[in-house]
Amino acid sequence: MTATQTLIELEDVTFGYTASSVLTDISLDVESGEYVGIIGPNGSGKSTLMQLMLGLHTPDSGTVRLFGQSPRAFVERERVGYVAQDVTENTKEMPITVFEVVLMGRFPHAGFGRLTEADRDHAREALRTVGIEHLADRRITKLSGGQRQRAYIARALAGEADLLVLDEPTVGVDAESVEAFFDLLDGLNDDGMTVLLVEHDIGAVLEHADRVVCLNRQLYFDGPPERFVETDALDKAYGTNIRRGEEVTLA
Amino acid sequence: MTGIVGLPYAGVEWLLERWSDLLGAVGEELGIKMLQYGFMHRAFLVGMLIAVMAPLIGTFLVHRQLALIGDALAHTAFAGVAVGLFVNSVLGTGVSPYLTAVVVGMLAALAIELISEVTDAYNDVSMAIVLSTGFALGSVLISINAGGLAVGVNQYLFGNLSTVTSQSAILLVGLFVVISLVVGITYKQLLYVTFDETAARVAGINVRWYNRIMVMLTALVVVGAMQIMGVILVAAMLVVPVAGATQLARSFREALLASVVLAELAVLMGITLSYQYNATAGGTIVLVAVGIYVVAVLLGKLQSRRATVEDPAEQAAD
């Protein structure tokens, strides 16, 4: 492994869709090679946090840096692989093959130019890595939830991403596939991929991630899973029943 | 036509004459009367170009669930035609109504896009509003300006094969080149945005700009196709062949290709039938296209049934 690099830096980030803030004063860094699991109750702003990191939103205050640059100005887009929330629901009834989806990972490399045989090799290689090369010519809509997840990961791999960002990737995926899916992520992380996972399944995060970020509008915990279970961060973040627009009250 | 556009214009004009010679010779040789008229040569050419452009754009629209946008733009283009006719009769100018239709259509396209950016969603309601506004504006302008005008409006509403002039055929060739080039160059970006907008944004694609490009191209195709198809039916060419192709194709590329093939079939058969039976071309083309769509659905069902029969064996082999 090469020397670690700070891939994501958040400094005092506050953001709200409306006047009230969804996230308040969040500061955290993600170093290369880490496996970070972000957990929090529904509406806690964990997906929003991820979108801020990727530059899909601009913070109201504070700064976000992606690979040391402002996310808006960030140009090495191929370094980030993104797997969206709930792909089972969101994938449209569109005629498109698994291979065509995976090849999209090469689009930022190609720009307006033509895709080359090398690009196709990258895509095939990525399909092999996630173990679904035999499904390359299937329509993506014909795949199961677990297989679809693998296709999206393969898209990130084809793009030679070194940061993999996943937003609740296991929603709508059967239990057996979820197990295999986390094994795949573990393997990728072992090979040096930085993994940033937003996940509702706390158990899975504690088991697989080597760093837990627990939040509910504000940061409650940031550290290794072993320490997380010793603190009361979980109770604090999940314990109080918070409705939108209200201040977080601590017990 | 002078200056920069003069040369390509003359070139296309020359090509158009060769095309006409070719069809005329074929008609003579095979004794097909239909192919011995200049207006039919132009009609076939324009129809075939539309059958490439419309599904090319339509495939992206349909899979973004924007199938209705063609209808909305067609009706605003109608308002554009009315504006052109109105201006001509009031000021005594000779502006082509197609030109004003392009301008108004493009403005409406941008308006739809801006509305959806501001209100945060594409919705049927905003498109329905734009659609009715366009048609209302058109009908009001025409009624104010009644008399001889109402008669001239028919060809824009229902389209007309025999009014396709050499000039408009040449314009359509130009449009064809522009649209093929733009889609050819931005194919990857358009596909990414169509399939997964958020991932496209993460990948650094300026989604808003591609959405705007898409609706502007749609406006151009709609106006281009209007002279044959008519305002009311023009949107069908954007949607019906694409819907049929979706039933048959597995990959996106296949779907694009299949939609063009289906559209070509519809146009060639439709124009021929409309000539034979003296029926309106737009309506005939759409009816043929819908017929082809039904066949495609049946074939698609047959295909997937066969696939499910194969599946268990394949799973056992895994």
Coordinates of C-alpha atoms in Angstrom, one line a residue:
Chain A
M1 CA 0.0 0.0 0.0
T2 CA 1.1 3.5 -0.8
A3 CA 1.2 6.3 1.7
T4 CA -2.3 7.3 2.9
Q5 CA -4.0 10.3 1.5
T6 CA -7.0 12.2 2.8
L7 CA -9.8 11.6 0.3
I8 CA -12.6 13.4 2.0
E9 CA -12.4 16.4 4.4
L10 CA -15.4 17.9 6.1
E11 CA -14.9 20.9 8.3
D12 CA -17.8 22.3 10.4
V13 CA -20.3 21.5 7.7
T14 CA -23.8 22.6 8.3
F15 CA -26.5 22.0 5.7
G16 CA -30.3 22.2 5.4
Y17 CA -32.8 21.8 2.5
T18 CA -34.9 24.5 4.2
A19 CA -34.2 27.0 6.9
S20 CA -33.7 24.3 9.5
S21 CA -30.5 22.3 9.4
V22 CA -30.4 18.6 8.5
L23 CA -26.7 18.5 9.6
T24 CA -25.0 20.7 12.1
D25 CA -21.2 21.2 12.5
I26 CA -20.0 17.9 11.1
S27 CA -16.3 17.5 10.9
L28 CA -14.6 14.3 9.7
D29 CA -11.8 13.1 7.4
V30 CA -11.7 9.9 5.4
E31 CA -8.2 8.5 4.6
S32 CA -7.4 6.2 1.7
G33 CA -7.8 2.5 2.5
E34 CA -10.4 3.1 5.3
Y35 CA -13.7 1.2 5.5
V36 CA -16.2 3.7 7.0
G37 CA -19.7 2.8 7.9
I38 CA -22.1 5.7 8.4
I39 CA -25.1 4.8 10.6
G40 CA -28.1 6.8 12.0
P41 CA -31.8 6.6 12.3
N42 CA -34.2 7.4 9.4
G43 CA -34.0 11.1 8.6
S44 CA -30.8 11.5 10.5
G45 CA -29.1 13.1 7.4
K46 CA -26.7 10.2 6.6
S47 CA -27.5 10.1 2.9
T48 CA -27.4 13.9 2.8
L49 CA -23.9 13.8 4.4
M50 CA -22.8 11.4 1.7
Q51 CA -24.3 13.7 -1.0
L52 CA -22.4 16.7 0.5
M53 CA -19.2 14.7 0.3
L54 CA -19.8 14.0 -3.4
G55 CA -20.6 17.6 -4.2
L56 CA -24.3 17.0 -5.0
H57 CA -25.1 19.7 -2.4
T58 CA -23.2 22.7 -1.3
P59 CA -22.9 23.2 2.4
D60 CA -24.6 26.3 4.0
S61 CA -21.4 26.8 6.0
G62 CA -18.2 24.9 6.5
T63 CA -16.0 23.3 3.8
V64 CA -16.0 20.0 2.0
R65 CA -13.0 18.8 0.1
L66 CA -12.9 15.7 -2.1
F67 CA -9.4 14.5 -3.0
G68 CA -8.2 17.8 -1.7
Q69 CA -10.4 19.9 -4.0
S70 CA -13.7 21.6 -3.8
P71 CA -16.2 18.9 -4.9
R72 CA -17.7 21.3 -7.5
A73 CA -14.3 21.9 -9.1
F74 CA -13.3 18.2 -8.7
V75 CA -12.4 16.8 -12.1
E76 CA -11.0 13.4 -11.5
R77 CA -14.5 12.0 -11.4
E78 CA -13.5 8.5 -12.3
R79 CA -11.8 8.1 -8.9
V80 CA -15.2 8.0 -7.2
G81 CA -17.6 5.1 -7.7
Y82 CA -21.1 5.6 -6.5
V83 CA -23.8 3.0 -5.8
A84 CA -27.2 4.5 -5.3
Q85 CA -29.9 3.8 -2.8
D86 CA -32.4 1.1 -3.5
V87 CA -31.3 0.0 -6.9
T88 CA -34.0 -2.6 -7.0
E89 CA -36.7 0.0 -7.0
N90 CA -34.9 2.7 -8.9
T91 CA -33.6 0.8 -11.9
K92 CA -35.9 1.7 -14.8
E93 CA -37.6 -0.7 -17.2
M94 CA -35.0 0.3 -19.7
P95 CA -33.5 -2.0 -22.3
I96 CA -29.8 -2.0 -21.3
T97 CA -27.5 -4.8 -20.6
V98 CA -25.3 -5.4 -17.6
F99 CA -22.2 -4.8 -19.8
E100 CA -23.5 -1.5 -21.0
V101 CA -24.1 -0.4 -17.4
V102 CA -20.6 -1.4 -16.3
L103 CA -19.1 0.3 -19.4
M104 CA -20.5 3.6 -18.0
G105 CA -17.7 3.5 -15.5
R106 CA -15.4 4.2 -18.4
F107 CA -17.4 7.2 -19.6
P108 CA -15.5 9.8 -17.5
H109 CA -12.2 8.4 -18.9
A110 CA -13.4 8.6 -22.5
G111 CA -15.1 12.0 -22.3
F112 CA -16.4 12.8 -25.8
G113 CA -14.1 10.3 -27.4
R114 CA -14.9 6.8 -28.5
L115 CA -14.6 3.8 -26.1
T116 CA -11.7 1.6 -27.0
E117 CA -11.1 -2.1 -26.6
A118 CA -9.1 -1.3 -23.5
D119 CA -12.2 0.2 -22.0
R120 CA -14.2 -2.9 -22.8
D121 CA -11.4 -5.0 -21.2
H122 CA -11.7 -3.0 -18.0
A123 CA -15.4 -3.6 -17.9
R124 CA -15.0 -7.4 -18.5
E125 CA -12.3 -7.5 -15.8
A126 CA -14.6 -5.7 -13.3
L127 CA -17.4 -8.1 -14.1
R128 CA -15.1 -11.0 -13.3
T129 CA -14.0 -9.4 -10.1
V130 CA -17.6 -9.2 -8.8
G131 CA -18.4 -12.7 -10.2
I132 CA -21.1 -11.9 -12.7
E133 CA -19.3 -12.1 -16.0
H134 CA -21.8 -14.8 -17.1
L135 CA -24.6 -12.2 -16.8
A136 CA -22.9 -9.5 -19.1
D137 CA -25.5 -9.7 -21.9
R138 CA -28.6 -9.9 -19.7
R139 CA -30.9 -6.9 -19.4
I140 CA -30.1 -5.3 -16.0
T141 CA -33.8 -5.4 -15.1
K142 CA -33.7 -9.2 -15.3
L143 CA -31.2 -9.5 -12.5
S144 CA -31.9 -10.1 -8.8
G145 CA -31.2 -7.3 -6.3
G146 CA -27.9 -8.9 -5.2
Q147 CA -26.7 -9.3 -8.8
R148 CA -27.7 -5.8 -9.6
Q149 CA -25.6 -4.5 -6.7
R150 CA -22.7 -6.3 -8.0
A151 CA -23.2 -4.8 -11.5
Y152 CA -23.1 -1.3 -9.9
I153 CA -20.0 -2.2 -8.0
A154 CA -18.5 -3.5 -11.2
R155 CA -19.3 -0.1 -12.8
A156 CA -17.2 1.6 -10.1
L157 CA -14.4 -0.9 -10.5
A158 CA -14.4 -0.5 -14.3
G159 CA -13.8 3.2 -13.7
E160 CA -10.8 2.3 -11.6
A161 CA -12.3 4.2 -8.7
D162 CA -10.3 4.3 -5.5
L163 CA -13.2 5.5 -3.4
L164 CA -16.4 3.5 -3.4
V165 CA -19.5 5.3 -2.0
L166 CA -22.6 3.2 -1.3
D167 CA -25.9 4.6 -0.1
E168 CA -27.9 1.9 1.7
P169 CA -26.9 -0.7 -0.9
T170 CA -28.6 -3.7 0.7
V171 CA -32.2 -2.4 0.7
G172 CA -34.4 -4.9 -1.1
V173 CA -31.6 -7.5 -1.4
D174 CA -32.2 -10.9 0.1
A175 CA -30.3 -11.9 3.2
E176 CA -28.1 -14.5 1.6
S177 CA -27.0 -12.0 -1.1
V178 CA -26.4 -9.4 1.5
E179 CA -23.9 -11.7 3.3
A180 CA -22.0 -12.3 0.0
F181 CA -22.2 -8.6 -0.8
F182 CA -20.4 -7.6 2.4
D183 CA -17.8 -10.3 1.7
L184 CA -17.2 -8.7 -1.6
L185 CA -16.8 -5.3 0.0
D186 CA -14.3 -6.7 2.5
G187 CA -12.3 -8.2 -0.3
L188 CA -12.2 -4.9 -2.2
N189 CA -11.2 -3.1 0.9
D190 CA -8.4 -5.6 1.5
D191 CA -7.1 -4.8 -2.0
G192 CA -6.9 -1.1 -1.1
M193 CA -10.3 0.3 -2.0
T194 CA -11.6 3.0 0.3
V195 CA -15.2 2.1 1.2
L196 CA -17.7 4.6 2.5
L197 CA -20.9 2.9 3.3
V198 CA -24.2 4.5 4.4
E199 CA -26.2 1.6 6.0
H200 CA -29.3 1.1 8.2
D201 CA -28.1 -2.3 9.3
I202 CA -26.0 -1.5 12.4
G203 CA -24.9 -5.1 12.9
A204 CA -23.4 -5.4 9.4
V205 CA -21.5 -2.1 9.8
L206 CA -20.1 -3.1 13.2
E207 CA -19.0 -6.5 11.8
H208 CA -17.4 -5.3 8.6
A209 CA -16.4 -1.6 8.8
D210 CA -13.2 -0.6 10.6
R211 CA -14.6 2.8 11.5
V212 CA -18.1 3.7 12.6
V213 CA -19.6 7.2 12.1
C214 CA -22.9 7.5 14.0
L215 CA -25.0 10.6 13.5
N216 CA -28.4 12.1 13.9
R217 CA -28.1 15.6 12.5
Q218 CA -25.0 16.0 14.5
L219 CA -22.0 13.7 15.0
Y220 CA -22.4 11.3 18.0
F221 CA -19.6 8.9 17.4
D222 CA -16.6 8.5 15.1
G223 CA -14.2 5.7 15.9
P224 CA -13.6 1.9 15.8
P225 CA -16.6 -0.5 16.2
E226 CA -15.1 -2.0 19.4
R227 CA -15.2 1.4 21.1
F228 CA -18.6 2.2 19.7
V229 CA -20.4 -0.6 21.5
E230 CA -18.9 0.6 24.8
T231 CA -20.3 4.1 24.5
D232 CA -23.9 5.3 24.7
A233 CA -23.7 7.0 21.3
L234 CA -26.2 4.5 19.8
D235 CA -28.8 5.3 22.5
K236 CA -28.2 9.0 22.1
A237 CA -28.5 9.0 18.3
Y238 CA -31.5 6.6 18.1
G239 CA -33.0 7.0 21.6
T240 CA -34.7 10.3 21.3
N241 CA -37.6 10.4 18.9
I242 CA -36.9 13.4 16.7
R243 CA -39.3 14.9 14.4
R244 CA -38.3 17.1 11.5
G245 CA -37.6 20.7 12.3
E246 CA -37.1 20.2 16.0
E247 CA -33.9 20.6 17.9
V248 CA -32.2 17.5 19.1
T249 CA -32.7 17.1 22.8
L250 CA -30.3 14.9 24.6
A251 CA -31.5 12.6 27.4
Chain B
M1 CA -28.6 31.7 -49.9
T2 CA -25.2 33.2 -49.9
G3 CA -22.0 33.1 -47.9
I4 CA -21.0 30.2 -45.6
V5 CA -24.3 28.3 -45.9
G6 CA -24.4 28.8 -49.7
L7 CA -21.9 26.0 -50.5
P8 CA -23.4 23.2 -48.4
Y9 CA -26.9 24.3 -49.5
A10 CA -26.0 24.0 -53.1
G11 CA -24.4 20.6 -52.3
V12 CA -27.5 19.3 -50.6
E13 CA -29.6 20.7 -53.5
W14 CA -27.5 18.7 -55.9
L15 CA -27.9 15.6 -53.8
L16 CA -31.6 16.1 -53.6
E17 CA -31.8 16.2 -57.4
R18 CA -29.8 13.0 -57.7
W19 CA -32.1 11.4 -55.1
S20 CA -35.0 12.5 -57.2
D21 CA -33.4 11.2 -60.4
L22 CA -32.8 7.9 -58.7
L23 CA -36.4 7.4 -57.4
G24 CA -37.8 8.6 -60.7
A25 CA -35.7 6.0 -62.6
V26 CA -36.7 3.3 -60.3
G27 CA -40.4 4.3 -60.6
E28 CA -40.0 4.3 -64.4
E29 CA -38.3 1.0 -64.5
L30 CA -40.7 -0.8 -62.2
G31 CA -43.8 1.1 -63.4
I32 CA -44.5 2.6 -60.0
K33 CA -46.5 5.7 -60.7
M34 CA -46.1 7.1 -57.2
L35 CA -42.3 7.4 -57.7
Q36 CA -42.7 9.6 -60.8
Y37 CA -43.7 12.7 -58.9
G38 CA -41.2 15.2 -57.5
F39 CA -43.2 15.8 -54.4
M40 CA -43.3 12.1 -53.5
H41 CA -39.4 12.0 -53.9
R42 CA -39.2 14.7 -51.3
A43 CA -41.9 13.2 -49.1
F44 CA -40.0 9.9 -49.0
L45 CA -36.7 11.6 -48.2
V46 CA -38.1 13.8 -45.5
G47 CA -40.0 10.9 -44.0
M48 CA -37.0 8.6 -43.9
L49 CA -34.9 11.4 -42.3
I50 CA -37.6 11.9 -39.7
A51 CA -37.7 8.2 -39.0
V52 CA -34.1 8.3 -38.0
M53 CA -34.2 11.5 -36.0
A54 CA -37.4 11.0 -34.1
P55 CA -36.6 7.6 -32.5
L56 CA -33.0 8.7 -31.9
I57 CA -34.2 11.4 -29.6
G58 CA -37.3 9.6 -28.6
T59 CA -35.4 6.7 -27.1
F60 CA -33.8 9.0 -24.6
L61 CA -37.0 10.8 -23.8
V62 CA -39.1 7.6 -23.3
H63 CA -36.6 6.1 -20.9
R64 CA -36.5 9.4 -19.0
Q65 CA -40.2 9.0 -18.7
L66 CA -40.7 12.2 -20.8
A67 CA -42.8 10.7 -23.5
L68 CA -45.3 13.5 -23.3
I69 CA -42.8 16.2 -23.9
G70 CA -43.1 15.8 -27.7
D71 CA -46.8 16.5 -27.5
A72 CA -46.3 19.6 -25.4
L73 CA -43.6 20.9 -27.8
A74 CA -45.7 20.1 -30.8
H75 CA -48.6 22.2 -29.5
T76 CA -46.3 25.1 -28.7
A77 CA -44.8 24.8 -32.2
F78 CA -48.3 25.2 -33.4
A79 CA -48.5 28.4 -31.5
G80 CA -45.3 29.3 -33.3
V81 CA -46.9 28.7 -36.6
A82 CA -49.8 30.9 -35.7
V83 CA -47.4 33.6 -34.6
G84 CA -45.7 33.4 -37.9
L85 CA -48.9 33.5 -39.9
F86 CA -50.2 36.4 -37.7
V87 CA -47.0 38.4 -38.1
N88 CA -47.0 37.9 -41.8
S89 CA -50.6 39.0 -42.3
V90 CA -50.3 42.0 -39.9
L91 CA -46.9 43.3 -41.1
G92 CA -47.1 41.9 -44.6
T93 CA -43.8 40.0 -44.2
G94 CA -42.9 36.6 -45.6
V95 CA -41.4 34.8 -42.6
S96 CA -41.7 31.0 -42.9
P97 CA -44.1 29.8 -40.2
Y98 CA -41.7 26.9 -39.6
L99 CA -39.0 29.4 -38.6
T100 CA -41.3 31.0 -36.0
A101 CA -42.3 27.5 -34.9
V102 CA -38.7 26.5 -34.3
V103 CA -38.1 29.7 -32.2
V104 CA -41.3 29.3 -30.1
G105 CA -40.8 25.6 -29.8
M106 CA -37.2 26.0 -28.5
L107 CA -38.3 28.7 -26.1
A108 CA -41.1 26.5 -24.8
A109 CA -38.5 23.6 -24.5
L110 CA -36.3 25.7 -22.3
A111 CA -39.3 26.9 -20.3
I112 CA -40.3 23.4 -19.5
E113 CA -36.8 22.5 -18.5
L114 CA -36.5 25.6 -16.3
I115 CA -39.9 25.0 -14.7
S116 CA -38.9 21.5 -13.8
E117 CA -35.5 22.7 -12.4
V118 CA -37.2 25.3 -10.3
T119 CA -40.1 23.2 -9.1
D120 CA -37.7 20.2 -8.6
A121 CA -39.7 17.7 -10.6
Y122 CA -40.8 16.7 -14.0
N123 CA -44.5 16.4 -13.8
D124 CA -47.3 15.7 -16.1
V125 CA -49.1 18.8 -14.9
S126 CA -46.5 21.3 -16.1
M127 CA -46.3 19.6 -19.4
A128 CA -50.1 19.6 -19.8
I129 CA -50.1 23.3 -19.0
V130 CA -47.5 24.1 -21.6
L131 CA -49.4 21.9 -24.1
S132 CA -52.7 23.6 -23.6
T133 CA -51.2 27.1 -23.5
G134 CA -49.5 26.5 -26.8
F135 CA -52.7 25.2 -28.5
A136 CA -54.8 28.0 -26.9
L137 CA -52.4 30.7 -28.0
G138 CA -52.4 29.2 -31.5
S139 CA -56.1 29.0 -31.8
V140 CA -56.6 32.5 -30.5
L141 CA -54.1 34.1 -32.8
I142 CA -55.7 32.3 -35.8
S143 CA -59.2 33.3 -34.9
I144 CA -58.2 36.9 -34.5
N145 CA -56.7 36.7 -37.9
A146 CA -59.5 34.7 -39.4
G147 CA -60.5 34.6 -43.1
G148 CA -58.0 33.0 -45.4
L149 CA -55.8 32.0 -42.5
A150 CA -57.9 29.2 -41.2
V151 CA -57.6 27.3 -44.4
G152 CA -53.8 27.5 -44.4
V153 CA -53.7 26.1 -40.9
N154 CA -54.9 22.7 -41.8
Q155 CA -51.6 21.7 -43.3
Y156 CA -49.8 22.4 -40.1
L157 CA -52.4 20.6 -38.0
F158 CA -52.5 17.4 -40.1
G159 CA -49.4 17.7 -42.2
N160 CA -49.3 17.5 -46.0
L161 CA -47.0 15.4 -48.2
S162 CA -47.5 17.5 -51.3
T163 CA -46.4 20.8 -49.7
V164 CA -42.9 19.6 -48.9
T165 CA -40.8 22.0 -51.0
S166 CA -37.2 21.5 -52.0
Q167 CA -36.2 24.2 -49.6
S168 CA -37.8 22.5 -46.6
A169 CA -36.3 19.2 -47.7
I170 CA -32.9 20.8 -47.7
L171 CA -33.5 22.3 -44.3
L172 CA -34.5 18.9 -43.0
V173 CA -31.2 17.4 -44.3
G174 CA -29.4 20.1 -42.3
L175 CA -31.4 19.3 -39.2
F176 CA -30.7 15.6 -39.7
V177 CA -26.9 16.3 -39.8
V178 CA -27.1 18.5 -36.7
I179 CA -29.1 16.0 -34.6
S180 CA -27.0 13.0 -35.7
L181 CA -23.8 14.8 -34.9
V182 CA -25.0 16.0 -31.5
V183 CA -26.4 12.6 -30.5
G184 CA -23.3 10.9 -31.9
I185 CA -20.9 13.1 -29.9
T186 CA -22.9 13.2 -26.6
Y187 CA -24.2 9.6 -26.8
K188 CA -22.4 8.4 -23.7
Q189 CA -23.4 11.4 -21.6
L190 CA -27.0 11.2 -22.7
L191 CA -27.1 7.5 -21.9
Y192 CA -25.6 8.0 -18.5
V193 CA -28.0 10.9 -17.6
T194 CA -31.0 8.8 -18.9
F195 CA -30.1 5.7 -16.9
D196 CA -28.9 7.1 -13.6
E197 CA -29.1 10.8 -13.1
T198 CA -27.4 10.9 -9.7
A199 CA -24.5 8.7 -10.7
A200 CA -24.1 10.8 -13.8
R201 CA -23.8 13.9 -11.6
V202 CA -21.2 12.1 -9.4
A203 CA -19.4 11.2 -12.6
G204 CA -19.1 14.9 -13.3
I205 CA -21.7 15.2 -16.1
N206 CA -23.5 18.5 -16.2
V207 CA -27.0 16.9 -16.1
R208 CA -28.9 20.2 -16.5
W209 CA -27.1 21.0 -19.7
Y210 CA -27.8 17.6 -21.2
N211 CA -31.4 17.9 -20.2
R212 CA -31.6 21.3 -22.0
I213 CA -29.8 19.9 -25.1
M214 CA -32.3 17.1 -25.1
V215 CA -35.4 19.2 -25.1
M216 CA -34.0 21.6 -27.6
L217 CA -33.3 18.8 -30.0
T218 CA -36.8 17.5 -29.4
A219 CA -38.2 20.9 -30.4
L220 CA -36.2 20.8 -33.6
V221 CA -37.3 17.3 -34.5
V222 CA -40.9 18.1 -33.7
V223 CA -40.9 21.1 -36.0
G224 CA -39.0 19.2 -38.7
A225 CA -41.5 16.4 -38.6
M226 CA -44.5 18.7 -38.4
Q227 CA -44.8 19.3 -42.1
I228 CA -45.5 15.6 -42.8
M229 CA -47.0 14.4 -39.6
G230 CA -48.9 17.5 -38.5
V231 CA -48.9 19.0 -35.0
I232 CA -51.3 16.5 -33.5
L233 CA -49.5 13.4 -34.5
V234 CA -45.9 14.4 -34.6
A235 CA -45.2 13.2 -31.0
A236 CA -46.2 9.7 -32.0
M237 CA -42.9 9.3 -34.0
L238 CA -40.9 10.1 -30.9
V239 CA -42.7 7.4 -28.8
V240 CA -44.4 4.6 -30.7
P241 CA -41.4 3.1 -32.5
V242 CA -39.4 3.4 -29.3
A243 CA -42.0 1.5 -27.3
G244 CA -42.0 -1.2 -29.9
A245 CA -38.2 -1.5 -29.9
T246 CA -38.1 -1.7 -26.1
Q247 CA -40.2 -4.9 -26.3
L248 CA -37.6 -6.5 -28.7
A249 CA -34.2 -5.2 -27.7
R250 CA -32.0 -6.3 -24.9
S251 CA -29.3 -3.7 -25.0
F252 CA -29.7 0.1 -25.4
R253 CA -27.8 0.1 -28.7
E254 CA -30.1 -2.6 -30.0
A255 CA -33.1 -0.6 -28.8
L256 CA -31.9 2.5 -30.7
L257 CA -31.3 0.6 -33.9
A258 CA -34.6 -1.3 -33.7
S259 CA -36.6 1.9 -33.1
V260 CA -35.1 3.5 -36.2
V261 CA -35.9 0.3 -38.2
L262 CA -39.5 0.2 -37.0
A263 CA -39.9 3.9 -37.7
E264 CA -38.6 3.5 -41.2
L265 CA -41.0 0.7 -41.8
A266 CA -43.9 2.8 -40.5
V267 CA -42.9 5.8 -42.6
L268 CA -42.3 3.9 -45.9
M269 CA -45.5 1.8 -45.6
G270 CA -47.5 4.8 -44.3
I271 CA -46.5 7.1 -47.1
T272 CA -47.2 4.4 -49.7
L273 CA -50.6 3.6 -48.2
S274 CA -51.6 7.2 -47.9
Y275 CA -50.8 7.7 -51.5
Q276 CA -52.7 4.7 -52.6
Y277 CA -55.8 5.5 -50.6
N278 CA -55.6 9.2 -50.7
A279 CA -55.4 9.4 -46.9
T280 CA -53.6 11.8 -44.7
A281 CA -50.0 10.8 -44.4
G282 CA -49.5 11.6 -40.7
G283 CA -52.4 9.6 -39.6
T284 CA -51.6 6.6 -41.9
I285 CA -47.9 6.6 -40.7
V286 CA -49.0 6.6 -37.0
L287 CA -51.6 3.8 -37.6
V288 CA -49.0 1.7 -39.3
A289 CA -46.5 2.4 -36.4
V290 CA -49.1 1.4 -33.8
G291 CA -49.7 -1.8 -35.8
I292 CA -46.0 -2.5 -35.8
Y293 CA -45.9 -1.8 -32.1
V294 CA -48.6 -4.4 -31.4
V295 CA -46.7 -7.0 -33.4
A296 CA -43.5 -6.1 -31.4
V297 CA -45.4 -6.6 -28.1
L298 CA -46.6 -10.0 -29.2
L299 CA -43.1 -11.0 -30.4
G300 CA -41.6 -9.7 -27.2
K301 CA -44.0 -11.8 -25.1
L302 CA -43.2 -14.8 -27.2
Q303 CA -39.5 -14.1 -26.7
S304 CA -39.7 -13.8 -22.9
R305 CA -41.8 -16.9 -22.7
R306 CA -39.1 -18.8 -24.6
A307 CA -36.5 -17.3 -22.2
T308 CA -38.3 -18.5 -19.1
V309 CA -38.5 -22.0 -20.5
E310 CA -34.8 -21.9 -21.1
D311 CA -34.0 -20.5 -17.7
P312 CA -34.5 -23.5 -15.3
A313 CA -32.0 -25.5 -17.3
E314 CA -29.5 -22.6 -17.2
Q315 CA -29.9 -22.2 -13.5
A316 CA -29.3 -25.9 -13.0
A317 CA -26.1 -25.6 -15.0
D318 CA -24.9 -22.7 -12.8

